[in-house]
């Protein structure tokens, strides 16, 4: 059955409506944080006896922000170009949903965290957090990559950003959980949300587009651009919103270590699990990153470097084994069609990250952190001045379950909405195919593509 | 008629002559700024009571410089690889002209702005400004992409950098205009200069190479590397040379907002203007960036974030509509052959940026900026201590016209020079073809390329 | 003769064993440097009267670190994707060896330079130095690219990192040599080590895979991603571990200048040395970078900007001429098969860099550097308080010879080890072929690849 995938009115309408809504809401609510306002010079700066411009938060966080920005737009975008005929959709839709998502995230997170006298005051940290929030949408996008219309993606983004912000508020503000690199808030939430959505959108006849679910040689190399940028900048991701000073420093080092270890076990298991010992690009593109996910919570704590190596070691294995055994099982038995295998890259490593964070927090001592360091790291101030590390560990663990619960519940509802037959998604035989939503150059339509057909017969002169 | 495109003596001669000239001029004029000199420690640092190395301008600007650097070399270079057979020329010639241009720009801008006791004193800010200056050449290159020889490009660079510096001097020093992100000096000037040049170099029979003016599937993905890096790092572009502290902070936020909005309206109009509602990669690759161009002047002013959204909103529309309707019109009626559509990406958005800047400046008040902030933002000091925001707005507007005038006049003269039949440009039927100036691997010559030919017939065994 | 290239047990075993070893050694030895420890707040920071978190070394070096990180993983990885059928191996094996290498480098360099009370204390500078160390392995990898198994690469990495650290210790600590950008320690050592290894692994029948030693159109564009990122971030490479303040500032400027000049002479000679004056992508991809290599030692000294231009000028010529004349000579006469031409990009420019550094050091005067600047630049303190610039120049020169000696001796031994027939390298006719160690998508196996065959005959329907 041919579905109507014509986006001509639906997509423009939604984009324009939402952008107008953003303008109105920004107009009503969003202003600059003092450090980004021209009044900084004569007000906050003087009031706080700040003697140098370099103390502006901009210089602490902007380089990390740009690295995170690259991860969201180049990293996730190109990682998903591995499909032979879905490169435009991978980079382009990721670009679209992230651009919309960051605006909505600035509002949602602003209301929860940067609201003062009726205004949301934004600075560079808000930009980072908006990127983070959208990161969880990019994760979920990985599960439904190639199977959804751009309208569906925008709808999902709207809801997921909302739910993300609620979940984040519960974790950070109500449970007072530490999660600077987002193992729970970004990865666990994003992955299980996306998996629930794709479960609900289950396509029984997806094997009709099986031939397009693989990669071609150059699409695998494009995907490596995404992988490597994600891998390289992950230390910035996990340290971007940590406390100034030693915490940012430490988070970067731990992430670097975990990722390095993860590459080695990924390669080991990729080779081991294949009959002829050849490496599989899918594993190298994805499982190598699991180490970054899994130290997201604990990287800024006093997790020692060897601890990071151990986490990376385990996650490379878990993730690669997941690709080989778990993904096919999830698809055949549980009807979870997970295009990019986000369960292996973000789901399981995210949960591991939450657990590692809980254990590391519970094990914190004054001897290791120093008195001030302990208070600063876990923000044991105000209402939480008497919380012990052990109790903190318990709350950290609770954060995992809250994230999972909201992901499953939210994913079910959003999946249900996306299942409505009005959003213009493609028929099963047209999945993983740019031609549905994009003007595609002729080479693919007439030349290169059909060449893959073994019965290729050139036109007679 | 076969033209002589052999570069063997012309290109080497020009490259070597100019590099020797650069060495001589650098030898006579260029020295380190105090902050980059080994004498800093015991001289300026002590004299100015600077207590910390972190106060060195290097730490304020170097991360932004590197982002700008990526925009010039990866951003512009890869953006132009969209042509199916001109990827080497796009990245390679951009690399060549930018490398030459930055050296000449350091000299030209140095004489105007960093000249002291007979020497040009350079630091990281000079490197950024040199990159900016070359950015305007990269813009102009977009108009003549695929139609010019490397020698022509170097000649154009020499003249354009010179004219850029004169225009910049008039705007910044004589009119005392604010334009940190270069809406006027870089984009408006660069675009209309390039459009004038391509008008003068009009090729009536260019349709002979029409088949090569399109993209192929993978060339479009390569181009997205350029687009996304330009898009991500544009906040650094617009904030790189702003005042330390809040101004850099604010400029980055505004640019981020404008760009995000721009993506949504680009997508909306790209889909709306195509019969079947499919998205056009040309729009996504280019029009999404117009929002960055158009807040170049105003981003560091107290343009509120919703103002940035509005600018981005408008520019996504203007730019996309320009690609659909204006570019064909300019080509058929005005004989302006604009390969990359720079009029839509840099021309119109640049002018809009100038106007937005003028309005934002004219609307500035002490209430919003604070007294010190107002003086600092617009540098109302010395001869300009009594200038009012309203007058400043007038000068800002004048800056647009000066930029346009110099672009048209300069472009006409330079176009005339480039029209001389001695520079080795290709015949109309060989445009958009790397094979003319590059050793091209065999796959393209014998295999992949001819395959696009519907009459392809493989050799008999 | 078919060789056994099955990696199924060898590669996993080595990866896992080594990662376990890393975990144990990190567990025993590696801890955080005070600036990355939670105790910083109440200990070092207070003791040293540090008033601001921004004084943490993290903020001086992290942006440069990330740029270096990009050079190692994207830069080297993609630069080597130019081969038509070895893109997976180029990016993937580079990823593998670098990930292992940085861990081992942190240990080796830590024992030599960051060892205190039985522990290695690591911070961001250690991460940069580990990346640097691995950079020399990436250089050597360029010589044996396409001809070695991943197991061989890991073995080589283990030994080369060890030797690198010994050589570095001799240069920096015993000879008290300045080499912040590593002209000697990274490039000279890495190149001649790799050339010696490839000499020992000489394959007399390598012409059997000659058809795969070239590039295809898109592989050349992928390689340009590597080139441009290396070129852009080289200023960060040469300034990353320089002294805070003016030294980092100066090193970045000098490298920028040298690289710009190098592009022009590379283009000049590439065009000049080809009959029809066409440019050769091999030169543009590689020789343009020689200018960065050759100011590695001197960039942080008071080498004036025109001096950098001269160095870049010369190196573009030397490197391009090397590709045209020397590489074939080395292969045919000396049996040195240098896949990427590292002798032209790292070998000769590295030696030039050492010489330029020695001359620049010997020519240093108090007038130019200031008294404090001279002491700080060359660290004329403690045992070296009485060393004169002229003597320093002599030691600098000695550093070149030590690096060469250790490279030749070490390369011979390691080459001998790698020659053992147990590491699973491919037969001569299977070199430069991803299919040996990677699962390769079908398009290459059945479609695109065979199409290059002039006798291609499509299957009958």
XYZ file of N, CA and C in Angstrom, chain B residues 140-349:
630
model
N 33.426 35.161 -2.408
C 33.455 35.523 -3.831
C 33.811 34.320 -4.705
N 34.700 33.475 -4.200
C 35.075 32.257 -4.916
C 33.831 31.431 -5.242
N 32.880 31.434 -4.318
C 31.657 30.666 -4.529
C 30.918 31.051 -5.798
N 31.024 32.303 -6.196
C 30.312 32.740 -7.398
C 30.975 32.244 -8.673
N 32.311 32.135 -8.638
C 33.022 31.751 -9.867
C 33.548 30.330 -9.785
N 33.073 29.585 -8.777
C 33.522 28.198 -8.583
C 33.355 27.384 -9.869
N 34.421 26.726 -10.257
C 34.354 25.838 -11.413
C 34.596 26.522 -12.733
N 34.719 27.849 -12.704
C 34.843 28.572 -13.970
C 36.137 29.355 -14.092
N 37.018 29.181 -13.122
C 38.205 30.026 -13.132
C 39.455 29.203 -12.869
N 40.572 29.703 -13.349
C 41.836 28.995 -13.149
C 42.423 29.383 -11.797
N 43.326 28.569 -11.271
C 43.945 28.929 -9.996
C 44.708 30.250 -10.069
N 45.240 30.552 -11.226
C 45.941 31.831 -11.357
C 44.953 32.988 -11.211
N 43.812 32.854 -11.857
C 42.782 33.890 -11.685
C 42.408 34.060 -10.220
N 42.284 32.937 -9.530
C 41.884 33.007 -8.125
C 42.925 33.739 -7.287
N 44.191 33.505 -7.592
C 45.232 34.182 -6.820
C 45.253 35.678 -7.115
N 45.059 36.025 -8.385
C 44.991 37.449 -8.751
C 43.808 38.102 -8.030
N 42.671 37.420 -8.081
C 41.503 37.972 -7.416
C 41.756 38.148 -5.921
N 42.397 37.158 -5.317
C 42.675 37.235 -3.879
C 43.528 38.454 -3.547
N 44.556 38.655 -4.353
C 45.439 39.798 -4.117
C 44.645 41.099 -4.098
N 43.830 41.287 -5.110
C 43.072 42.537 -5.201
C 41.961 42.606 -4.158
N 41.284 41.483 -3.960
C 40.145 41.548 -3.044
C 40.586 41.790 -1.606
N 41.678 41.160 -1.206
C 42.180 41.400 0.145
C 42.542 42.876 0.313
N 43.132 43.443 -0.725
C 43.497 44.865 -0.678
C 42.251 45.732 -0.514
N 41.272 45.486 -1.367
C 40.047 46.287 -1.304
C 39.286 46.047 0.000
N 39.274 44.802 0.455
C 38.636 44.495 1.733
C 39.221 45.366 2.835
N 40.545 45.439 2.849
C 41.208 46.168 3.936
C 40.909 47.653 3.863
N 40.830 48.173 2.653
C 40.482 49.588 2.493
C 39.052 49.811 2.975
N 38.144 48.981 2.520
C 36.747 49.104 2.935
C 36.615 48.981 4.445
N 37.319 47.991 5.006
C 37.262 47.780 6.453
C 37.790 49.005 7.191
N 38.853 49.588 6.652
C 39.418 50.780 7.291
C 38.406 51.930 7.261
N 37.773 52.121 6.118
C 36.771 53.195 6.023
C 35.654 52.954 7.034
N 35.162 51.729 7.080
C 34.042 51.452 7.985
C 34.460 51.576 9.452
N 35.483 50.827 9.831
C 35.815 50.767 11.257
C 36.475 52.042 11.760
N 37.334 52.621 10.960
C 38.101 53.757 11.477
C 37.498 55.104 11.099
N 37.052 55.252 9.859
C 36.526 56.556 9.473
C 35.069 56.716 9.879
N 34.246 55.709 9.575
C 32.829 55.812 9.970
C 32.611 55.360 11.418
N 33.626 54.723 11.982
C 33.526 54.199 13.349
C 32.300 53.273 13.479
N 32.231 52.362 12.589
C 31.123 51.419 12.543
C 31.472 50.160 13.335
N 30.474 49.533 13.920
C 30.663 48.268 14.637
C 30.295 47.130 13.694
N 31.182 46.171 13.521
C 30.856 45.062 12.618
C 31.721 43.846 12.932
N 31.631 43.387 14.178
C 32.547 42.339 14.640
C 32.391 41.038 13.865
N 31.183 40.709 13.459
C 30.978 39.473 12.715
C 30.958 39.677 11.212
N 31.161 40.911 10.782
C 31.402 41.164 9.362
C 30.211 41.054 8.427
N 28.995 41.304 8.888
C 27.873 41.273 7.944
C 28.154 42.170 6.736
N 28.727 43.354 7.030
C 29.023 44.283 5.942
C 30.390 44.048 5.336
N 31.413 44.048 6.204
C 32.778 44.000 5.671
C 33.100 42.668 4.999
N 32.577 41.587 5.536
C 32.913 40.276 4.974
C 31.852 39.822 3.969
N 30.611 39.761 4.415
C 29.598 39.104 3.581
C 29.050 40.006 2.487
N 28.604 41.194 2.849
C 28.067 42.088 1.823
C 29.152 42.422 0.802
N 30.288 42.842 1.311
C 31.383 43.175 0.409
C 31.791 41.962 -0.429
N 32.030 40.834 0.225
C 32.499 39.645 -0.487
C 31.510 39.176 -1.543
N 30.235 39.184 -1.181
C 29.228 38.660 -2.101
C 29.078 39.556 -3.330
N 28.917 40.856 -3.128
C 28.684 41.719 -4.287
C 29.944 41.922 -5.101
N 31.080 41.829 -4.484
C 32.325 41.811 -5.238
C 32.350 40.580 -6.148
N 32.075 39.425 -5.569
C 32.098 38.195 -6.355
C 31.049 38.178 -7.455
N 29.879 38.712 -7.149
C 28.817 38.733 -8.150
C 29.177 39.661 -9.308
N 29.826 40.765 -8.982
C 30.260 41.673 -10.045
C 31.316 40.998 -10.920
N 32.242 40.328 -10.267
C 33.279 39.626 -11.034
C 32.657 38.581 -11.955
N 31.744 37.792 -11.428
C 31.186 36.720 -12.265
C 30.311 37.309 -13.374
N 29.717 38.460 -13.131
C 28.957 39.139 -14.189
C 29.870 39.524 -15.344
N 31.023 40.061 -14.983
C 31.958 40.500 -16.022
C 32.553 39.308 -16.757
N 32.733 38.203 -16.037
C 33.276 36.994 -16.673
C 32.163 36.148 -17.296
N 31.018 36.744 -17.534
C 29.854 36.003 -18.060
C 30.226 35.050 -19.199
N 29.779 33.809 -19.089
C 30.042 32.791 -20.106
C 28.725 32.430 -20.774
N 28.496 32.902 -21.991
C 27.191 32.685 -22.634
C 26.902 31.214 -22.917
N 27.948 30.425 -23.087
C 27.702 29.026 -23.466
C 27.935 28.054 -22.317
N 27.699 28.524 -21.117
C 28.003 27.682 -19.962
C 27.110 26.442 -19.896
N 25.969 26.523 -20.592
C 25.100 25.348 -20.533
C 25.758 24.115 -21.146
N 26.871 24.323 -21.849
C 27.603 23.172 -22.388
C 28.169 22.277 -21.283
N 28.346 22.816 -20.104
C 28.825 21.970 -19.008
C 27.736 21.781 -17.957
N 26.498 21.970 -18.378
C 25.347 21.864 -17.474
C 25.313 20.532 -16.723
N 25.665 19.456 -17.446
C 25.574 18.128 -16.831
C 26.495 17.986 -15.626
N 27.519 18.830 -15.560
C 28.441 18.725 -14.431
C 28.153 19.732 -13.330
N 27.114 20.559 -13.539
C 26.815 21.564 -12.514
C 26.039 20.995 -11.338
N 25.529 19.791 -11.482
C 24.791 19.190 -10.385
C 25.701 18.424 -9.440
N 25.071 17.830 -8.469
C 25.818 17.051 -7.491
C 25.628 15.569 -7.757
N 26.393 14.747 -7.086
C 26.062 13.329 -6.976
C 25.813 13.050 -5.493
N 25.333 11.849 -5.226
C 24.893 11.550 -3.862
C 25.979 11.828 -2.824
N 27.171 11.274 -3.033
C 28.213 11.444 -2.030
C 28.800 12.846 -2.013
N 28.786 13.549 -3.149
C 29.317 14.919 -3.115
C 28.418 15.808 -2.263
N 27.140 15.505 -2.251
C 26.239 16.268 -1.384
C 26.521 16.011 0.092
N 26.934 14.812 0.403
C 27.254 14.521 1.809
C 28.576 15.169 2.201
N 29.535 15.154 1.289
C 30.771 15.900 1.568
C 30.452 17.371 1.840
N 29.575 17.924 1.032
C 29.247 19.339 1.213
C 28.635 19.598 2.587
N 27.892 18.620 3.102
C 27.286 18.803 4.426
C 28.332 18.908 5.535
N 29.509 18.312 5.318
C 30.590 18.511 6.291
C 30.890 20.001 6.390
N 31.004 20.646 5.236
C 31.259 22.081 5.238
C 30.136 22.862 5.896
N 28.917 22.548 5.499
C 27.758 23.258 6.055
C 27.711 23.172 7.566
N 27.812 21.960 8.078
C 27.626 21.766 9.518
C 28.753 22.435 10.301
N 29.973 22.347 9.800
C 31.048 23.033 10.530
C 30.865 24.546 10.485
N 30.439 25.069 9.361
C 30.157 26.508 9.322
C 29.060 26.852 10.324
N 28.020 26.061 10.301
C 26.868 26.332 11.168
C 27.247 26.268 12.647
N 28.004 25.238 13.018
C 28.344 25.048 14.427
C 29.271 26.134 14.952
N 30.237 26.502 14.123
C 31.266 27.421 14.604
C 30.931 28.885 14.346
N 29.788 29.166 13.721
C 29.457 30.559 13.453
C 29.369 31.408 14.735
N 28.901 30.852 15.848
C 28.949 31.653 17.084
C 30.369 32.116 17.414
N 31.358 31.304 17.111
C 32.735 31.734 17.338
C 33.140 32.812 16.343
N 32.658 32.690 15.135
C 32.970 33.679 14.093
C 32.489 35.059 14.525
N 31.254 35.131 14.955
C 30.669 36.427 15.293
C 31.148 36.990 16.621
N 31.774 36.140 17.443
C 32.233 36.621 18.750
C 33.753 36.712 18.844
N 34.436 36.281 17.804
C 35.897 36.104 17.930
C 36.642 37.390 18.250
N 36.248 38.503 17.648
C 36.989 39.736 17.913
C 36.174 40.745 18.712
N 35.068 40.292 19.306
C 34.306 41.173 20.177
C 35.121 41.512 21.417
N 34.660 42.516 22.150
C 35.315 42.850 23.407
C 35.347 41.647 24.343
N 36.370 41.604 25.156
C 36.451 40.552 26.171
C 35.217 40.574 27.073
N 34.863 39.416 27.580
C 33.816 39.338 28.607
C 32.424 39.195 28.032
N 31.515 40.036 28.519
C 30.112 39.864 28.164
C 29.856 39.965 26.654
N 30.635 40.758 25.944
C 30.361 40.940 24.512
C 30.577 39.639 23.734
N 31.681 38.970 24.021
C 31.903 37.683 23.349
C 30.806 36.688 23.715
N 30.488 36.677 24.993
C 29.467 35.773 25.514
C 28.131 35.975 24.780
N 27.731 37.244 24.684
C 26.446 37.603 24.088
C 26.415 37.306 22.592
N 27.508 37.631 21.928
C 27.563 37.420 20.480
C 27.392 35.938 20.143
N 28.000 35.084 20.953
C 27.875 33.645 20.708
C 26.427 33.186 20.897
N 25.785 33.662 21.932
C 24.399 33.253 22.211
C 23.468 33.705 21.081
N 23.601 34.952 20.689
C 22.722 35.458 19.634
C 22.897 34.702 18.322
N 24.123 34.377 18.008
C 24.360 33.677 16.749
C 23.773 32.269 16.800
N 23.960 31.617 17.923
C 23.382 30.285 18.141
C 21.866 30.332 17.921
N 21.219 31.327 18.489
C 19.763 31.430 18.363
C 19.345 31.679 16.919
N 20.010 32.622 16.283
C 19.629 32.971 14.919
C 19.762 31.765 13.992
N 20.846 31.034 14.152
C 21.089 29.883 13.277
C 20.054 28.788 13.494
N 19.674 28.582 14.746
C 18.698 27.528 15.028
C 17.368 27.848 14.355
N 16.947 29.102 14.452
C 15.684 29.496 13.822
C 15.765 29.360 12.308
N 16.901 29.707 11.772
C 17.098 29.712 10.320
C 16.904 28.318 9.724
N 17.332 27.296 10.457
C 17.192 25.930 9.940
C 15.710 25.599 9.734
N 14.883 26.007 10.674
C 13.466 25.630 10.578
C 12.756 26.299 9.402
N 13.040 27.577 9.177
C 12.358 28.220 8.054
C 12.944 27.770 6.716
N 14.212 27.442 6.715
C 14.794 26.898 5.480
C 14.101 25.596 5.097
N 13.976 24.716 6.069
C 13.317 23.436 5.812
C 11.870 23.674 5.371
N 11.206 24.574 6.070
C 9.806 24.842 5.739
C 9.664 25.289 4.277
N 10.466 26.264 3.888
C 10.313 26.799 2.532
C 10.892 25.877 1.466
N 11.901 25.122 1.811
C 12.435 24.165 0.840
C 11.366 23.147 0.480
N 10.662 22.675 1.488
C 9.603 21.692 1.256
C 8.406 22.335 0.544
N 8.085 23.547 0.955
C 6.888 24.206 0.429
C 7.013 24.554 -1.049
N 8.229 24.891 -1.466
C 8.414 25.393 -2.825
C 8.665 24.295 -3.855
N 8.636 23.055 -3.390
C 8.844 21.962 -4.326
C 7.526 21.208 -4.479
N 7.213 20.837 -5.694
C 5.911 20.241 -5.959
C 5.551 19.103 -5.015
N 6.464 18.155 -4.858
C 6.156 16.987 -4.034
C 6.559 17.153 -2.563
N 6.946 18.360 -2.198
C 7.281 18.597 -0.796
C 8.601 18.015 -0.360
N 9.418 17.594 -1.311
C 10.723 17.048 -0.940
C 11.719 18.169 -0.643
N 12.675 17.845 0.207
C 13.685 18.834 0.563
C 14.794 18.857 -0.479
N 15.342 20.057 -0.696
C 16.418 20.215 -1.666
C 17.721 20.451 -0.906
N 18.694 19.601 -1.160
C 19.976 19.690 -0.465
C 20.651 21.051 -0.639
N 20.467 21.672 -1.769
C 21.074 22.990 -1.996
C 20.615 23.972 -0.916
N 19.351 23.915 -0.579
C 18.842 24.833 0.443
C 19.403 24.495 1.817
N 19.365 23.212 2.133
C 19.841 22.793 3.454
C 21.325 23.131 3.607
N 22.076 22.951 2.538
C 23.512 23.233 2.602
C 23.822 24.716 2.754
N 22.952 25.569 2.279
C 23.304 26.980 2.227
C 22.401 27.887 3.059
N 21.109 27.802 2.821
C 20.218 28.783 3.437
C 20.194 28.675 4.956
N 20.496 27.493 5.481
C 20.538 27.316 6.934
C 21.597 28.200 7.594
N 22.533 28.674 6.788
C 23.629 29.477 7.338
C 23.347 30.968 7.306
N 22.303 31.358 6.598
C 22.038 32.783 6.409
C 21.828 33.500 7.742
N 21.274 32.786 8.715
C 21.060 33.392 10.031
C 22.348 33.836 10.705
N 23.415 33.123 10.435
C 24.702 33.521 11.001
C 25.236 34.787 10.365
N 25.085 34.866 9.054
C 25.509 36.061 8.312
C 24.784 37.293 8.844
N 23.475 37.125 9.056
C 22.622 38.286 9.284
C 22.655 38.834 10.700
N 23.303 38.134 11.635
C 23.498 38.745 12.955
C 24.965 39.114 13.170
N 25.725 39.096 12.080
C 27.150 39.397 12.198
C 27.422 40.755 12.809
N 26.646 41.740 12.444
C 26.866 43.079 12.989
C 26.263 43.227 14.385
N 25.081 42.691 14.566
C 24.327 42.995 15.781
C 24.516 41.997 16.915
N 25.141 40.849 16.653
C 25.202 39.801 17.676
C 25.827 40.280 18.978
N 26.811 41.149 18.890
C 27.467 41.587 20.128
C 26.744 42.765 20.783
N 25.772 43.332 20.066
C 24.958 44.386 20.693
C 23.892 43.719 21.579
N 23.083 44.526 22.239
C 22.057 43.950 23.110
C 20.815 43.561 22.289
N 21.047 42.927 21.158
C 19.959 42.308 20.420
C 19.456 41.172 21.292
N 18.195 41.199 21.704
C 17.754 40.130 22.598
C 17.635 38.806 21.836
N 17.715 37.684 22.546
C 17.656 36.384 21.873
C 16.441 36.237 20.949
N 15.285 36.767 21.333
C 14.148 36.606 20.422
C 14.355 37.428 19.161
N 15.112 38.525 19.280
C 15.462 39.294 18.085
C 16.295 38.449 17.134
N 17.212 37.698 17.706
C 18.028 36.809 16.874
C 17.169 35.769 16.187
N 16.202 35.230 16.924
C 15.315 34.234 16.314
C 14.580 34.845 15.119
N 14.128 36.074 15.290
C 13.392 36.721 14.202
C 14.298 36.910 12.982
N 15.526 37.350 13.231
C 16.464 37.533 12.116
C 16.698 36.205 11.400
N 16.932 35.157 12.173
C 17.146 33.850 11.566
C 15.917 33.375 10.805
N 14.773 33.588 11.400
C 13.498 33.222 10.775
C 13.379 33.844 9.382
N 13.602 35.147 9.326
C 13.469 35.862 8.055
C 14.507 35.399 7.046
N 15.738 35.232 7.512
C 16.815 34.935 6.561
C 16.700 33.543 5.966
N 16.205 32.582 6.737
C 15.982 31.260 6.155
C 15.011 31.346 4.995
N 14.003 32.167 5.160
C 13.002 32.340 4.097
C 13.598 33.075 2.898
N 14.196 34.221 3.172
C 14.764 35.029 2.087
C 15.759 34.219 1.273
N 16.610 33.515 1.970
C 17.667 32.781 1.292
C 17.106 31.636 0.451
N 16.185 30.865 1.024
C 15.612 29.738 0.273
C 14.825 30.234 -0.939
N 14.024 31.246 -0.733
C 13.268 31.809 -1.852
C 14.234 32.325 -2.918
N 15.331 32.907 -2.462
C 16.348 33.373 -3.396
C 16.871 32.250 -4.279
N 17.161 31.091 -3.670
C 17.651 29.965 -4.466
C 16.632 29.519 -5.505
N 15.357 29.530 -5.119
C 14.336 29.009 -6.017
C 14.008 29.989 -7.135
N 13.874 31.243 -6.809
C 13.408 32.210 -7.815
C 14.473 33.190 -8.301
N 15.302 33.675 -7.371
C 16.166 34.783 -7.751
C 17.385 34.334 -8.553
N 17.992 33.237 -8.149
C 19.194 32.784 -8.835
C 18.933 32.519 -10.325
N 17.887 31.795 -10.665
C 17.618 31.602 -12.107
C 17.364 32.931 -12.823
N 16.679 33.842 -12.144
C 16.406 35.156 -12.730
C 17.704 35.920 -12.980
N 18.568 35.932 -11.971
C 19.839 36.647 -12.123
C 20.641 36.083 -13.285
N 20.579 34.766 -13.430
C 21.355 34.146 -14.501
C 20.770 34.460 -15.872
N 19.455 34.307 -16.002
C 18.864 34.469 -17.334
C 18.737 35.938 -17.739
N 18.404 36.796 -16.804
C 18.191 38.194 -17.161
C 19.429 39.063 -16.982
N 20.108 38.894 -15.861
C 21.228 39.797 -15.596
C 22.575 39.169 -15.935
N 22.531 37.949 -16.424
C 23.770 37.256 -16.816
C 24.757 37.141 -15.660
N 24.204 36.922 -14.483
C 25.060 36.674 -13.318
C 25.014 35.182 -13.011
N 26.115 34.508 -13.326
C 26.188 33.063 -13.098
C 26.839 32.819 -11.746
N 26.038 32.437 -10.789
C 26.454 32.381 -9.392
C 26.448 30.923 -8.948
N 27.603 30.260 -9.124
C 27.654 28.804 -8.941
C 27.050 28.341 -7.616
N 27.467 28.961 -6.541
C 27.019 28.505 -5.218
C 25.828 29.289 -4.689
N 25.352 30.236 -5.445
C 24.250 31.052 -4.928
C 24.664 31.944 -3.778
N 25.825 32.564 -3.888
C 26.302 33.397 -2.773
C 25.397 34.601 -2.544
N 24.655 34.993 -3.585
C 23.743 36.112 -3.372
C 22.706 35.784 -2.304
N 22.303 34.520 -2.265
C 21.291 34.100 -1.302
C 21.874 33.835 0.083
N 23.108 33.371 0.099
C 23.698 33.013 1.390
C 24.446 34.173 2.023
N 25.102 34.994 1.212
C 25.903 36.080 1.787
C 25.405 37.462 1.377
N 24.897 37.592 0.171
C 24.516 38.912 -0.322
C 23.334 39.501 0.427
N 22.165 38.919 0.196
C 20.971 39.457 0.865
C 21.070 39.379 2.389
N 21.469 38.227 2.945
C 21.594 38.195 4.407
C 22.620 39.197 4.937
